[in-house]
Short mmCIF file of C-alpha atoms in Angstrom, two decimals:
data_model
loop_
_atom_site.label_atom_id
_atom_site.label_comp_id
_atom_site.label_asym_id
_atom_site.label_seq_id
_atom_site.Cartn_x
_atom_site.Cartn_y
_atom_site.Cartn_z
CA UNK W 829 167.04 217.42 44.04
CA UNK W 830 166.22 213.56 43.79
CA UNK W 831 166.71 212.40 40.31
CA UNK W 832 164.42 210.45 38.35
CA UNK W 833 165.47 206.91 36.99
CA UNK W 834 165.73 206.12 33.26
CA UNK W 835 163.47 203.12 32.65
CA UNK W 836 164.01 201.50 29.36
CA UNK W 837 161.19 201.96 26.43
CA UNK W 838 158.28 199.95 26.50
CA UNK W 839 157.15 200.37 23.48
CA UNK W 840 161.01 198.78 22.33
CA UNK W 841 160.22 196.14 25.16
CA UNK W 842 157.25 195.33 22.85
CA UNK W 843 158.73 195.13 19.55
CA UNK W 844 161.30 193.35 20.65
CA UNK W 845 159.00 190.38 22.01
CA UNK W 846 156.64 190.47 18.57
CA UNK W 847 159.90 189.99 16.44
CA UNK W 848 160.37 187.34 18.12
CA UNK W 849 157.62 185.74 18.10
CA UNK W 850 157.33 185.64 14.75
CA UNK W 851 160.73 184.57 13.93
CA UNK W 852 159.62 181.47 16.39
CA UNK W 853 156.68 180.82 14.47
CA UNK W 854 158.52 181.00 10.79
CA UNK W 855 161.22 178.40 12.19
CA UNK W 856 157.81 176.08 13.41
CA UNK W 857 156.03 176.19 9.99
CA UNK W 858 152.61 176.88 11.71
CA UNK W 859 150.05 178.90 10.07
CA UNK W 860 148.90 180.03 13.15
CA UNK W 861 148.99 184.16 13.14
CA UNK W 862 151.19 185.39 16.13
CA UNK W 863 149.47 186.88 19.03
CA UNK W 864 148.95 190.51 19.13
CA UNK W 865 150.70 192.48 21.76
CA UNK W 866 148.88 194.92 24.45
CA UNK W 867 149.18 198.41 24.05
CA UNK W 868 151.85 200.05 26.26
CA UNK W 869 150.82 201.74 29.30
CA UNK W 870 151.93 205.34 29.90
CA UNK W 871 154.52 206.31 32.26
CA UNK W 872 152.93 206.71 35.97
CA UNK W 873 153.05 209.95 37.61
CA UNK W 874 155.62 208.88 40.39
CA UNK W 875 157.93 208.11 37.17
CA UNK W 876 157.12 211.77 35.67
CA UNK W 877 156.89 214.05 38.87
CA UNK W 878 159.94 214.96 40.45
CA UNK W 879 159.94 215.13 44.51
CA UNK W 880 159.48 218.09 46.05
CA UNK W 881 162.73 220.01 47.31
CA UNK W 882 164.06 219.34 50.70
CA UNK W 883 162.58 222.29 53.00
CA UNK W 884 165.16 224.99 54.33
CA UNK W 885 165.79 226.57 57.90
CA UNK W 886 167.26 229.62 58.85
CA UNK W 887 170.35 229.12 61.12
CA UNK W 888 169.94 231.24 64.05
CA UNK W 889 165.92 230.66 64.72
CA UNK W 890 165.40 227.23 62.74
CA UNK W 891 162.30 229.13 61.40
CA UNK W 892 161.44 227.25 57.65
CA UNK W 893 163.15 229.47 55.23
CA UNK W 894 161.61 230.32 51.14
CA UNK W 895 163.69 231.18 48.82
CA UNK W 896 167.73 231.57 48.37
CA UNK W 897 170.22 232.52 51.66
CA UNK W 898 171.70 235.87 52.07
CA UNK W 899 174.83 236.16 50.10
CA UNK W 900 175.77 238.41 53.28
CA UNK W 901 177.35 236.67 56.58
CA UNK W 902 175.92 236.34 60.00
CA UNK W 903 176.30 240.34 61.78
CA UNK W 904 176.68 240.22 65.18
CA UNK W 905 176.38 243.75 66.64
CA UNK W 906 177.65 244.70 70.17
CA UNK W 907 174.92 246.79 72.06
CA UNK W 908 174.98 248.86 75.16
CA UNK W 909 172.91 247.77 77.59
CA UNK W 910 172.86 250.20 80.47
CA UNK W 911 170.02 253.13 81.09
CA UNK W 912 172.81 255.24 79.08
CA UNK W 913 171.64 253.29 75.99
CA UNK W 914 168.06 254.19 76.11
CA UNK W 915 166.36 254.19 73.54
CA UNK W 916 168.46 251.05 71.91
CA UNK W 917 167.47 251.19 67.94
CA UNK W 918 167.43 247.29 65.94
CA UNK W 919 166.71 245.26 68.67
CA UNK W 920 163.48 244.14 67.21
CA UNK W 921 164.60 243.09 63.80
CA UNK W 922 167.42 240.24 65.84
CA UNK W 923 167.53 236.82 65.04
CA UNK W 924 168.84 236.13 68.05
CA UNK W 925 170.40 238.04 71.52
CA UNK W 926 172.90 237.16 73.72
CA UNK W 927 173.73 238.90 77.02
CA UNK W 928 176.79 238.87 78.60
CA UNK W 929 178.52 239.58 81.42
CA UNK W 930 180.96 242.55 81.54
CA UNK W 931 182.67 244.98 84.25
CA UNK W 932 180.96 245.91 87.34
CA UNK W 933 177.82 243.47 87.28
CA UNK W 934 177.03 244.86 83.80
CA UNK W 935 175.91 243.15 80.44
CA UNK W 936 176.35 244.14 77.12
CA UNK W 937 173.84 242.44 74.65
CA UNK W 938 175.37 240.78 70.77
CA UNK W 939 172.49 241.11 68.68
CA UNK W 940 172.71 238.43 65.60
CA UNK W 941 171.24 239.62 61.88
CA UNK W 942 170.72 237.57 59.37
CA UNK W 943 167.59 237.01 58.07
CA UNK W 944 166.71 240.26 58.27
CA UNK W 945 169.03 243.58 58.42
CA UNK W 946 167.43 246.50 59.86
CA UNK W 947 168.57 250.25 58.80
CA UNK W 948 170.12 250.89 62.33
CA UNK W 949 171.62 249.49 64.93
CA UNK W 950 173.05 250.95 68.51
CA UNK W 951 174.60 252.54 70.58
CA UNK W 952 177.57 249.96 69.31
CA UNK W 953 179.88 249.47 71.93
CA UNK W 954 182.84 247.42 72.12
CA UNK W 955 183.84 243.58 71.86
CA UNK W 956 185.03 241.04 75.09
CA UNK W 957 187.27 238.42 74.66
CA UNK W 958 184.01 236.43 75.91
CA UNK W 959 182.66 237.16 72.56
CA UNK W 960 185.16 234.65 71.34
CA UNK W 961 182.72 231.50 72.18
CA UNK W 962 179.69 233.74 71.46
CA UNK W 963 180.05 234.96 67.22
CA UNK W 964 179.30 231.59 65.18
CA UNK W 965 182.05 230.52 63.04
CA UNK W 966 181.94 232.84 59.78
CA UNK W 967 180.37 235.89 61.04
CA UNK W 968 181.72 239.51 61.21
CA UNK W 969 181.30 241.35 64.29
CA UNK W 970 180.45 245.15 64.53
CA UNK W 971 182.09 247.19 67.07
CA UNK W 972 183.51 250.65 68.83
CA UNK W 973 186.44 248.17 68.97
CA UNK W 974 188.36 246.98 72.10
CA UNK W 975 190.90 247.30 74.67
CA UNK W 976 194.39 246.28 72.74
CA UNK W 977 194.33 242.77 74.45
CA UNK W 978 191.25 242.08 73.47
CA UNK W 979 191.97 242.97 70.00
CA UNK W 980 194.89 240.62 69.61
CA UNK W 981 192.57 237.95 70.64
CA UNK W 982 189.80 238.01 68.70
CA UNK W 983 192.27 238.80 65.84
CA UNK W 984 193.96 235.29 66.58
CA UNK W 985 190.72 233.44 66.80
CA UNK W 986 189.98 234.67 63.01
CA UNK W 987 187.05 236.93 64.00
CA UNK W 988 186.76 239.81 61.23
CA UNK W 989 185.22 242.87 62.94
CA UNK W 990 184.28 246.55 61.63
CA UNK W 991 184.62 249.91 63.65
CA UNK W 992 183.99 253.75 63.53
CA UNK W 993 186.21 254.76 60.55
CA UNK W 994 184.79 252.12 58.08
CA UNK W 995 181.86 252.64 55.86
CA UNK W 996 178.20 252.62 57.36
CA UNK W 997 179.38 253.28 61.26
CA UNK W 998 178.40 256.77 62.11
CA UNK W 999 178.12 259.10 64.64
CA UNK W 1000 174.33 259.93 66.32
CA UNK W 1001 174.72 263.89 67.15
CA UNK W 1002 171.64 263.86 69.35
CA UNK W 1003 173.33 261.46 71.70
CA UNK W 1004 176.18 261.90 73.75
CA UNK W 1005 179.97 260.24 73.54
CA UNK W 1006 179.93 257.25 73.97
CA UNK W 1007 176.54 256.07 73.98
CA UNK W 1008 176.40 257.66 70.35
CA UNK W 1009 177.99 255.11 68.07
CA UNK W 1010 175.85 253.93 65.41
CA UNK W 1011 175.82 251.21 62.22
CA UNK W 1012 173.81 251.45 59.46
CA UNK W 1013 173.85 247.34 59.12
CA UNK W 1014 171.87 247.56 55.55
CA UNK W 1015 175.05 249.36 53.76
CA UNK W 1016 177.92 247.07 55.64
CA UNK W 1017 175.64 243.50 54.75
CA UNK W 1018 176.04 244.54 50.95
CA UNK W 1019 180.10 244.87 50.97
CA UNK W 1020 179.91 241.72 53.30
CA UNK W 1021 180.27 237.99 51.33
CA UNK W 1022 179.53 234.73 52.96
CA UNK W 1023 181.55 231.42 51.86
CA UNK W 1024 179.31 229.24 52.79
CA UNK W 1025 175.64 229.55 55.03
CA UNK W 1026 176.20 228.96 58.79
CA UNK W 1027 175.34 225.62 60.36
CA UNK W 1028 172.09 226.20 63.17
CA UNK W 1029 173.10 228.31 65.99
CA UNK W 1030 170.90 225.82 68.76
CA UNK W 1031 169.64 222.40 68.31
CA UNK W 1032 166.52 223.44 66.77
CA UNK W 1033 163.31 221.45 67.18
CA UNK W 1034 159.27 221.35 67.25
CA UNK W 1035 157.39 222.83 70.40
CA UNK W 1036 155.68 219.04 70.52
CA UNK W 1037 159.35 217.81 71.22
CA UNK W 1038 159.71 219.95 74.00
CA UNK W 1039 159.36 217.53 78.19
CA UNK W 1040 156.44 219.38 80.28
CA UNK W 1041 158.41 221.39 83.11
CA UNK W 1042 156.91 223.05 85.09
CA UNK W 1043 154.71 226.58 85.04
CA UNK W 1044 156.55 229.80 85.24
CA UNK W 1045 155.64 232.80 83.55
CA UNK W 1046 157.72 235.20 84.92
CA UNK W 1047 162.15 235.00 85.07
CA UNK W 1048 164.62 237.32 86.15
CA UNK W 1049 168.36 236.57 85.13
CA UNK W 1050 170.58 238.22 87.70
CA UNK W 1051 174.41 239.20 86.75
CA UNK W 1052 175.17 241.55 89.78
CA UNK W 1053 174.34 245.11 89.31
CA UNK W 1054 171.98 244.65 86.40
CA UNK W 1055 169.04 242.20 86.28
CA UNK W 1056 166.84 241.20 83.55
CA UNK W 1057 163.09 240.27 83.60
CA UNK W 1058 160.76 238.41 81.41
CA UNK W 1059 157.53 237.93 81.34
CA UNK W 1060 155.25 235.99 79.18
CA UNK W 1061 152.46 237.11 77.39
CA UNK W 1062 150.48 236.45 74.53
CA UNK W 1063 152.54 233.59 73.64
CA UNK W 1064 155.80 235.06 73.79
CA UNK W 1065 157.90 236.66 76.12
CA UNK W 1066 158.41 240.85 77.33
CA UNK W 1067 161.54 242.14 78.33
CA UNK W 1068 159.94 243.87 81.57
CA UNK W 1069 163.05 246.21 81.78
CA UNK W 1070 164.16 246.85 78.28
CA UNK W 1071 165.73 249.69 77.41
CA UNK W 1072 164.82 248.92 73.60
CA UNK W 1073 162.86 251.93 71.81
CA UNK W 1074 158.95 251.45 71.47
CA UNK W 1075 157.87 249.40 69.25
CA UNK W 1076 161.45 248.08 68.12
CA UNK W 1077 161.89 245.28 71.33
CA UNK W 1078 163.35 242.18 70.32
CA UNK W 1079 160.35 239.36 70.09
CA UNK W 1080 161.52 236.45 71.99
CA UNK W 1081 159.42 232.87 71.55
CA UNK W 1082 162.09 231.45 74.24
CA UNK W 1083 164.51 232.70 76.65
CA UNK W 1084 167.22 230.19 77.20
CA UNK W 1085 169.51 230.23 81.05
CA UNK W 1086 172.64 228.75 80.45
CA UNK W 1087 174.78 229.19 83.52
CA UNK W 1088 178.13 229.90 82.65
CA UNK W 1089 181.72 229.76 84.24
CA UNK W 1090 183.59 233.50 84.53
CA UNK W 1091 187.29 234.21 84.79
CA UNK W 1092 189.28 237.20 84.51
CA UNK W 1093 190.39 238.53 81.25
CA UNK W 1094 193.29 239.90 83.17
CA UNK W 1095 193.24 243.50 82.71
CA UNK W 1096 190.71 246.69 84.03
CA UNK W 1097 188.66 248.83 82.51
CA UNK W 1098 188.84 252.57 82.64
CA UNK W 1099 187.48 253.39 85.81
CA UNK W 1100 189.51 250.82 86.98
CA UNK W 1101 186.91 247.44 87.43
CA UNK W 1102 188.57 244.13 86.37
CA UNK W 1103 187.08 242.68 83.27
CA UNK W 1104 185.64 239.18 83.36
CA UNK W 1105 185.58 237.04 80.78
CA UNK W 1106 182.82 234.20 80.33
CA UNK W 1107 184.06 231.16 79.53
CA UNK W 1108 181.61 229.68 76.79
CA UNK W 1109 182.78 226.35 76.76
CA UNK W 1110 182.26 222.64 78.56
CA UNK W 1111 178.82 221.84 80.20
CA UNK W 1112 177.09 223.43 82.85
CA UNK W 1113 172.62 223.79 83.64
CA UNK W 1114 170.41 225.14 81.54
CA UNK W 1115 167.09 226.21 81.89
CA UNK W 1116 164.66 226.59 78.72
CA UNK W 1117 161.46 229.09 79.11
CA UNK W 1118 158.87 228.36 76.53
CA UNK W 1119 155.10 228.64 76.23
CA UNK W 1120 154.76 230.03 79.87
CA UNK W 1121 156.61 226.54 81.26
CA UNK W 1122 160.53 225.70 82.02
CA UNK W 1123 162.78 222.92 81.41
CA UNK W 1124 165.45 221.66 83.36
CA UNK W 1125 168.70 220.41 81.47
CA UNK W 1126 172.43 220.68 80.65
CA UNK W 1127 174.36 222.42 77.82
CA UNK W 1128 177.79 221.32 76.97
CA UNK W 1129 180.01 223.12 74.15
CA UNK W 1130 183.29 221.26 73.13
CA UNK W 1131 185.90 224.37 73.21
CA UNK W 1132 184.66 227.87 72.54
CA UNK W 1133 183.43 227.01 69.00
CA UNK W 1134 182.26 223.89 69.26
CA UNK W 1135 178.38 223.47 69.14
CA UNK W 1136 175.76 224.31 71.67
CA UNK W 1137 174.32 220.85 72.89
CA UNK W 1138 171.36 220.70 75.12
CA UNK W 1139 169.88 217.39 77.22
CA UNK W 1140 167.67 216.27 79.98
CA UNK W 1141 167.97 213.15 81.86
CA UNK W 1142 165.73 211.85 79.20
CA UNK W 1143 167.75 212.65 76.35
CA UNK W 1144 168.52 215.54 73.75
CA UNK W 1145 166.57 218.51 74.48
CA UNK W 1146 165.65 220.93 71.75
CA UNK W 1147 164.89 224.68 70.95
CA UNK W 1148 161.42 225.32 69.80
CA UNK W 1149 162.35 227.24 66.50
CA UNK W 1150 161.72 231.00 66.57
CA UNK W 1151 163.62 233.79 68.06
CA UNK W 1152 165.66 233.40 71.09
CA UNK W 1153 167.30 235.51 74.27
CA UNK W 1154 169.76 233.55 75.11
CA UNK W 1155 171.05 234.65 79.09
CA UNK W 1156 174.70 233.49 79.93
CA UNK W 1157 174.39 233.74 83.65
CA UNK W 1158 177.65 233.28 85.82
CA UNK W 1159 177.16 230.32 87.83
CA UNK W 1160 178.85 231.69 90.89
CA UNK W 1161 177.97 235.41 91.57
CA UNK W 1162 174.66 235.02 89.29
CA UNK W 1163 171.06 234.09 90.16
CA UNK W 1164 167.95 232.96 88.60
CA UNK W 1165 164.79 233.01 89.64
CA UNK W 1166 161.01 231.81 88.24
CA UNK W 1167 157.69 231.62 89.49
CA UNK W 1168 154.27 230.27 88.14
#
């Protein structure tokens, strides 16, 4: 809050000046009555009115935020994201999505909450070591847990997490093992407490900042044995092949292609598939899908959690704020494809 200045009084300004006038015109001897001062003007209201508070933004869609932050943390929730999942429950009150690349061609989805916390969230399923340049600094991830390696990972990078056991992670007895695991988001956000709000997510910006591109208003991002397709309408964009329950899809503005390099996290899975690990870090292309057009660029992210930077050859390139799927799309092995 700007602070206003303390002027000194004018009416004391004023006294001060007739005093002395009249102490000049006792030394002189004149008879000559001293002038008569003008009436002080009042304050103006610049010096009365306080400025208006700095506006707010919300982190992880750069969306104007009223009112005080949560006193919760960012949740990021792992999600299933194979037919087994259907119907997925919470997508739809995200912040943000990320997909990812795991075993076999398969993605798993981490579904940020912050500004809002629905009642539900699942099937949970468990963490990547990928995950470790995904979660923002700060945030608590929620998850069936993870393959011992894994564990001792994310433990080392500082990365609290919750599992079945804890409070508010439940089992759904209509579903089957282990598509079944559920979190009840609302309960674990009160026990949660933040030290401090997290910086933005993306570089957020105004849809006027955003270069032309070029038309496309459908995009499929491939990762091997599962694809996912967008297509925009009404101003936003439909997850053609969602698995998300009616009604409760997430409501992307943009979907954001960042084209990612994939190693091996050096062991398999349970049937036996090796399981890859993106590496979220250094620079590779980018492609930006907003307002039924696409932008061509580069991200670049200075070690796993440094920040997400975005350019074009003319310079920075920003995120239209609102909510964003954000694809990371190996660059070998992957595909994506747009057309008008």
């Amino acid at each position: 809050m700007r602070h206003r200045r303390h002027l000194s009084s004018p009416r004391a300004i004023v006294a001060t000046l007739a005093a002395a006038t009249l102490l000049l015109a006792g030394c002189s001897g004149g008879d000559d009555p001293a002038p008569s001062a003008s009436a002080p003007s009042e304050p103006t209201s610049s010096e009365t009115t306080e400025a208006p508070p700095e506006p707010t933004y919300w982190p992880l869609t750069g969306l104007e935020r009223k009112g005080d932050a949560p006193r919760h943390p960012v949740v990021v929730t792992k999600v299933d994201n194979t037919s087994s999942s259907a119907p997925q429950v919470g997508l739809g009150s995200a912040d943000l999505v990320v997909e990812e690349l795991v075993e076999g061609g398969y993605t798993r989805l981490a579904a940020f909450y912050y500004s809002k916390v629905p009642a539900a969230i699942g099937p949970v399923r468990s963490m990547r070591a990928s995950d470790i340049g995904i979660v923002p600094p700060g945030a608590t991830v929620v998850t069936s847990g993870a393959a011992p390696v894994t564990i001792n990972r994310i433990n080392g990078a500082g990365i609290p997490w919750i599992t079945e056991g804890e409070a508010g992670v439940y089992r759904e007895t209509s579903r089957s093992a282990p598509y079944n695991l559920f979190a009840r988001l609302g309960d674990i956000s009160k026990r949660l407490k933040a030290e401090e709000e997290p910086p933005p997510y993306l570089p957020w910006g105004d849809e006027a900042d955003l270069p032309k591109g070029a038309k496309a208003s459908t995009l499929t991002a491939d990762f091997g044995a599962h694809s996912t397709s967008w297509q925009f309408q009404q101003g936003g964009y439909v997850n053609t092949d969602s698995y998300a329950a009616e009604g409760d899809q997430f409501p992307a503005d943009s979907v954001l292609v960042l084209r990612v390099r994939v190693g091996d996290a050096g062991y398999r899975d349970p049937a036996g598939y090796p399981v890859p690990e993106t590496k979220f870090e250094g620079k590779g292309a980018a492609l930006l899908f907003h307002g039924g057009r696409v932008v061509k660029g580069t991200w670049t992210k200075d070690g796993l959690t440094g920040e997400i930077e975005l350019s074009t050859k003319g310079g920075d390139l920003t995120v239209p704020a609102g909510h964003v799927w954000v694809e990371l799309v190996p660059a070998v092995n992957g595909n994506v494809t747009f057309a008008k």
